[in-house]
C-alpha positions as a printed Julia matrix, in Angstrom:
345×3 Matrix{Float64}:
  11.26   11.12   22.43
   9.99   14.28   21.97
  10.75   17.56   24.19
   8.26   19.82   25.61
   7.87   23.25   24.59
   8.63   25.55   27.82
   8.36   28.73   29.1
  11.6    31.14   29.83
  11.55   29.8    34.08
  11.37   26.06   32.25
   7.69   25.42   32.93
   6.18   22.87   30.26
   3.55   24.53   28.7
   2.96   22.2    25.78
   4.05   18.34   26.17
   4.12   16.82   22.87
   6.91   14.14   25.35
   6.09   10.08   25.81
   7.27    8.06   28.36
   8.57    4.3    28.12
   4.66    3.0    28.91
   3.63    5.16   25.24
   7.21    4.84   22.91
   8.01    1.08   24.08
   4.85   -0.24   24.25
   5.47   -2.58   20.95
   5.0    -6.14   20.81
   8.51   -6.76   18.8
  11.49   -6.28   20.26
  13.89   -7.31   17.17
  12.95   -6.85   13.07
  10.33   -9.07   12.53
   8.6   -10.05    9.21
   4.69   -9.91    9.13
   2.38  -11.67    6.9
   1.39  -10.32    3.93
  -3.04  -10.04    4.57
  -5.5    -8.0     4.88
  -5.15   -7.61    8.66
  -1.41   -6.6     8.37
  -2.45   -4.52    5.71
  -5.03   -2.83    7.36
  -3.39   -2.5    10.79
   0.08   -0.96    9.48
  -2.07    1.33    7.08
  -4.32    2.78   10.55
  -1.24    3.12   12.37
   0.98    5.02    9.66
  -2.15    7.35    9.03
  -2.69    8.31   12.71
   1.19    8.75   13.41
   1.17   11.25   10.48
  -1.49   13.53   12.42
  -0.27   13.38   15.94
   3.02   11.79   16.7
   5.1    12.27   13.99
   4.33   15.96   13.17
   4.69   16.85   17.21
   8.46   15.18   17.22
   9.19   18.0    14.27
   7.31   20.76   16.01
   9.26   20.14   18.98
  12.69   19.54   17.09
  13.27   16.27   18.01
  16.5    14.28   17.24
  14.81   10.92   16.71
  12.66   12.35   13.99
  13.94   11.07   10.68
  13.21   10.12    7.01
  10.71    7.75    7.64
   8.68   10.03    9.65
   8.92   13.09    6.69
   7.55   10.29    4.04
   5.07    9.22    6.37
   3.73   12.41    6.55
   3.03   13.35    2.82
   0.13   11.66    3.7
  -1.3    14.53    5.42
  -1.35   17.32    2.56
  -2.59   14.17    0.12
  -5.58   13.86    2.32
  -6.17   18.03    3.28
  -5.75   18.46   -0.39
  -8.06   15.89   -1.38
 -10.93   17.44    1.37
 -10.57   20.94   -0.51
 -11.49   19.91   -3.78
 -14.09   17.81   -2.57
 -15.49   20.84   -1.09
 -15.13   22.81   -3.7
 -18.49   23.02   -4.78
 -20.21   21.59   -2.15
 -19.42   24.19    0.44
 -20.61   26.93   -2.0
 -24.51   25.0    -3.24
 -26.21   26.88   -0.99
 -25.64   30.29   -1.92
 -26.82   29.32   -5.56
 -30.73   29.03   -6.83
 -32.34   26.05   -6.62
 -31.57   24.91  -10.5
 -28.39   25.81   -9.81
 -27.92   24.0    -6.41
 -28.8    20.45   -8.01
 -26.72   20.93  -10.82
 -23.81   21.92   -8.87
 -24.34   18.99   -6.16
 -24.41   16.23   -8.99
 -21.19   17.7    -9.85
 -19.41   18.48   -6.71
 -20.75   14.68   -5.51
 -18.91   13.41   -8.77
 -15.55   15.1    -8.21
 -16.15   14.26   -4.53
 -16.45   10.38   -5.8
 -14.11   11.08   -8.05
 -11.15   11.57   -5.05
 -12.35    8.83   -3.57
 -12.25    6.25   -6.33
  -8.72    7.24   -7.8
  -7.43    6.36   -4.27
  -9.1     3.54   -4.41
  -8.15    2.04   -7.52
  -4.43    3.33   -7.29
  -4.26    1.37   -4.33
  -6.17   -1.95   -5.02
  -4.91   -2.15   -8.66
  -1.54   -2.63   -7.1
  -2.6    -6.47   -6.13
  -3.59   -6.87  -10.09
   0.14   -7.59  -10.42
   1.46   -8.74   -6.62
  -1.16  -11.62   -6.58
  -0.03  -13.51  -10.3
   3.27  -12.63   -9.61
   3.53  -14.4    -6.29
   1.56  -17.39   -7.89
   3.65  -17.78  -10.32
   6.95  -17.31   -9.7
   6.8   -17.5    -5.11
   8.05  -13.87   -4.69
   5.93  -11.65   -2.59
   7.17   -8.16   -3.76
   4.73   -6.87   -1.02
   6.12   -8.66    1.63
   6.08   -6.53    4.87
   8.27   -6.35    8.15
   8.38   -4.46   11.72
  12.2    -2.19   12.33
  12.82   -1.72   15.51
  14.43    2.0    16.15
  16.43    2.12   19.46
  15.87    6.55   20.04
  18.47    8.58   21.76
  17.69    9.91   25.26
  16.33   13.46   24.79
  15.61   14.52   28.51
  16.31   13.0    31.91
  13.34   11.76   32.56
  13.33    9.01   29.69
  14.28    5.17   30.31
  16.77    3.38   28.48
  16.29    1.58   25.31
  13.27    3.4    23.98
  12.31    2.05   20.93
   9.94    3.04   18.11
   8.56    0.99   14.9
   8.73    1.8    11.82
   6.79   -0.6     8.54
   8.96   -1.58    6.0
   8.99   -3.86    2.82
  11.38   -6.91    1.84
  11.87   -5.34   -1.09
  11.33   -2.03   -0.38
  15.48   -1.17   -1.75
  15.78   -2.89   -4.55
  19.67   -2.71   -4.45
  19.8    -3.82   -0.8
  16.62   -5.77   -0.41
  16.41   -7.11    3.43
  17.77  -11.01    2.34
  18.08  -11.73    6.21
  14.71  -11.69    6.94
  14.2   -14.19    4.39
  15.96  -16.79    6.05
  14.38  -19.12    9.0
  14.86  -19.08   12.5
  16.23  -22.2    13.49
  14.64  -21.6    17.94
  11.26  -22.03   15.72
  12.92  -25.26   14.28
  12.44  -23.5    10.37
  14.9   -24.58    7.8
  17.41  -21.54    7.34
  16.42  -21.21    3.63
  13.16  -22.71    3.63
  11.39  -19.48    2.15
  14.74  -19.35   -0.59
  14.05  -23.29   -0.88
  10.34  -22.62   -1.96
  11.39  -19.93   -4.46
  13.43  -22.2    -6.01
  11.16  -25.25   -6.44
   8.47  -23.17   -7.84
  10.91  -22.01  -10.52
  12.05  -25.08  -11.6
  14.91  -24.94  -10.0
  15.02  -28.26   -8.33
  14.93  -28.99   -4.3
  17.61  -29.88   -1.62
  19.73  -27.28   -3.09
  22.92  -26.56   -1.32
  22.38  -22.28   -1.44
  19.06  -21.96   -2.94
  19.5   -18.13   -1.74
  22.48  -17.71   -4.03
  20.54  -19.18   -6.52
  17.23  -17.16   -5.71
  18.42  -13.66   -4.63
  19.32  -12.97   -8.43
  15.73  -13.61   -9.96
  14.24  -12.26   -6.35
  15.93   -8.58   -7.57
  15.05   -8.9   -11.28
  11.16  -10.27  -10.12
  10.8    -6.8    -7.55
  12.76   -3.98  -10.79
  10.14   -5.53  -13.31
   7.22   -5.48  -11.19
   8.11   -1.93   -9.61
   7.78   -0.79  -13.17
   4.53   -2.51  -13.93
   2.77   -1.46  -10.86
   3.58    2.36  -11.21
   2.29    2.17  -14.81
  -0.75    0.0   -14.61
  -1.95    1.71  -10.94
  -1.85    5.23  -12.19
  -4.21    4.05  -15.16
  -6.31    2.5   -13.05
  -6.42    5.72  -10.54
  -7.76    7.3   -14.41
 -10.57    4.78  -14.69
 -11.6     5.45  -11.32
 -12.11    8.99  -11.74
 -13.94    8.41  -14.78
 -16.04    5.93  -13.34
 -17.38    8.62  -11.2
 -18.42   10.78  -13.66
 -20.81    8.49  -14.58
 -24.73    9.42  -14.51
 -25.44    5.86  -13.18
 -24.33    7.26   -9.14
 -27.13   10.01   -9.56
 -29.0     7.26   -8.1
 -26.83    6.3    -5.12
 -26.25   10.47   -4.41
 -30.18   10.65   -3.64
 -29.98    8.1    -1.0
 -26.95    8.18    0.48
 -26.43    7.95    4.03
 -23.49    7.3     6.94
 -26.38    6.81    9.41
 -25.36    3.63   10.54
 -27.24    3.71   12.91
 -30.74    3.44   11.17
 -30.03    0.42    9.55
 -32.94   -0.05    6.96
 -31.75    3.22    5.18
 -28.13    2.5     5.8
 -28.96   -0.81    4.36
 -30.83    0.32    1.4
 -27.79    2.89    0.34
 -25.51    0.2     0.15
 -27.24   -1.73   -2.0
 -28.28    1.63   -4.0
 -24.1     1.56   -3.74
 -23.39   -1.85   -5.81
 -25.62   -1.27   -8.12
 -24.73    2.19   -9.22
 -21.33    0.92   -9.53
 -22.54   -2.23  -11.68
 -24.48    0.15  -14.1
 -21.57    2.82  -14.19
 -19.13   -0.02  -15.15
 -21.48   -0.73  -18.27
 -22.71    3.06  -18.94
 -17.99    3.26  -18.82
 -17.64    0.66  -21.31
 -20.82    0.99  -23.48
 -20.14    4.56  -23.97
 -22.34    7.54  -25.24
 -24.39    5.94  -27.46
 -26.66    8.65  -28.34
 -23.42   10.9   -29.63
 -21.94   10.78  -32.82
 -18.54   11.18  -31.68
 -16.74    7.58  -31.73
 -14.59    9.1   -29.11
 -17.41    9.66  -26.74
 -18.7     6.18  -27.52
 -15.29    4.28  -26.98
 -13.19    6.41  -24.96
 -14.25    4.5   -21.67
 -13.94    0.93  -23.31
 -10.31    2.15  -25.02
  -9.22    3.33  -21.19
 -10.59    0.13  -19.47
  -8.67   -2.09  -22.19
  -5.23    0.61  -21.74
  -5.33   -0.43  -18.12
  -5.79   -4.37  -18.15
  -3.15   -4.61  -20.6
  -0.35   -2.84  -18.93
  -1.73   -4.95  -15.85
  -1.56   -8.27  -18.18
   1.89   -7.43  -19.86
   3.52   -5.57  -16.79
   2.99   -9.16  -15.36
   3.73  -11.37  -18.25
   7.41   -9.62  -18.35
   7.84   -9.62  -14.45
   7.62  -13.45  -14.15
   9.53  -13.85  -16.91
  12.8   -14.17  -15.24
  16.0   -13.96  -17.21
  18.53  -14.91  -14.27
  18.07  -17.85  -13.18
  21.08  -19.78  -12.9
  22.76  -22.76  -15.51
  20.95  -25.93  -14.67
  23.43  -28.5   -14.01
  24.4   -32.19  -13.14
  27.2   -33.17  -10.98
  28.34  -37.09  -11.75
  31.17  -38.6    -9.69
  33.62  -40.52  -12.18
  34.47  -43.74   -9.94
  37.64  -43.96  -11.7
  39.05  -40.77  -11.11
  38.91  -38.42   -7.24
  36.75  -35.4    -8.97
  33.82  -34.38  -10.19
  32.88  -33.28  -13.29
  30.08  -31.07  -14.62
């Protein structure tokens, strides 16, 4: 909950408050895992990004007691994106106080630096599911793998109900030292197996089926599987994030710049931008790799193929060594001598 700010007689003057109706109104009332798509994905993303503008920031302006942690990290998203609007405006806000020669020039660039923002966001982000994808195919682990917490907030005024809750978006294996293992396990009112998800793991390891405590078995290579592949993805995304900006700079978008329009609305032109759109990107791609052919630098000419190849391979190897998993546990047999009351191994 949030308090209002008040005058000195206790009049509310600004309400940044919610009732029950706005803070409760959640459709889970325990942690619950989510699936890991593009719907999840999309829908935790929207709601994370408008809390960081409204709610969250109003609970701190106000001083409130339920803010926390979460919230603060949350937030970083809103210099990231003010930051990102300034230098995307650098030059653009400024063309028209320059001569016409100097106006185009400075739009191709400031549209290039504006594309530029735009595209290392873009690849950071995507070029995270270079290595979640093959790792999950190969080795069962979702390293991605969302879930819904349920925060129970303290009262902060009379006026608020009882067991107010908030959500906050978490990861499985967000903590890699206490990665959330119960969540893992089935839920026996939906008639799942208790360790069906562990039992899967295990299988598509190698490690057998009808395992007595596949978790035991699985939680070691699950921590090992989520260390290696926090290490690739940092690596590989921020060298994506580099292609993408130099992507931009490519004179193939010159094209798309002269055309481009948001107006919907008017769908012939709308429609003829995007298409303007995939191609630019197509011939930028090539124009990236090929190079500058008329230079005589070799760096100019294989910079762009030298970056692309930087990237896949730190993609390629951050994955080979994440589903190479070192501990998995002693494969063994159990035989029961008739002769004797024990087993041996």
């Amino acid at each position: 909950m949030i308090l209002p700010i008040s005058d000195f007689n206790g009049k509310n003057l600004v309400n940044f408050g919610t009732n029950k109706k706005e803070e409760n109104n959640v459709s889970y009332d325990h942690d619950t895992l989510l699936k890991n798509n593009f719907v999840t994905r999309t829908r935790i993303g929207l709601d994370k990004f408008t809390k960081a503008f409204t709610l969250y920031p109003a609970k701190g302006i106000a001083g409130s007691k339920n803010s926390n942690f979460y919230e603060f990290l949350t937030m970083g998203t809103v210099p990231y994106v003010v930051g990102s609007i300034t230098l995307m405006s650098i030059f653009n806000s400024t063309n028209k106080h320059f001569n016409p020669f100097d106006n185009k020039n400075a739009a191709k660039l400031g549209n290039k630096m504006a594309l530029g923002v735009i595209l290392y966001a873009a690849f950071k982000s995507i070029s995270k599911l270079f290595t979640t994808v093959p790792v999950k195919m190969a080795t069962g682990i979702d390293t991605e793998l969302p879930y819904a917490k349920v925060n129970y907030l303290l009262q902060e005024n009379p006026d608020d109900y009882n067991n107010l809750t908030s959500i906050e978006y978490h990861k499985v294996g967000e903590s890699v030292d206490f990665p959330r293992w119960d969540q893992l396990y089935g839920d026996p009112k939906k008639g799942e197996p208790i360790n069906f998800r562990y039992d899967k793991i295990a299988k598509k390891n190698g490690l057998g089926t009808n395992l007595n405590d596949s978790d035991q078995d699985v939680k070691p290579m699950y921590k090992e599987v989520l260390v290696k592949s926090k290490l690739a993805k940092s690596i590989s995304s921020f060298l994506w994030a580099a292609t993408g900006v130099a992507l931009a700079f490519q004179t193939p978008w010159e094209d798309y710049f002269n055309v481009a329009t948001l107006k919907f609305w008017k769908p012939k032109e709308f429609g003829h931008s995007l298409k303007v759109l995939g191609k630019s990107f197509v011939e930028s791609v090539k124009e990236l790799w090929h190079g500058d052919k008329e230079s005589l630098s070799k760096i100019n000419k294989h910079s762009g193929k030298v970056m692309i190849c930087t990237a896949a391979a730190a993609t390629i190897l951050g994955v080979l060594n994440t589903i190479h998993i070192t501990k998995k546990p002693a494969s063994y047999h159990s035989v029961l001598d008739k002769n004797k009351e024990s087993v041996v191994s």
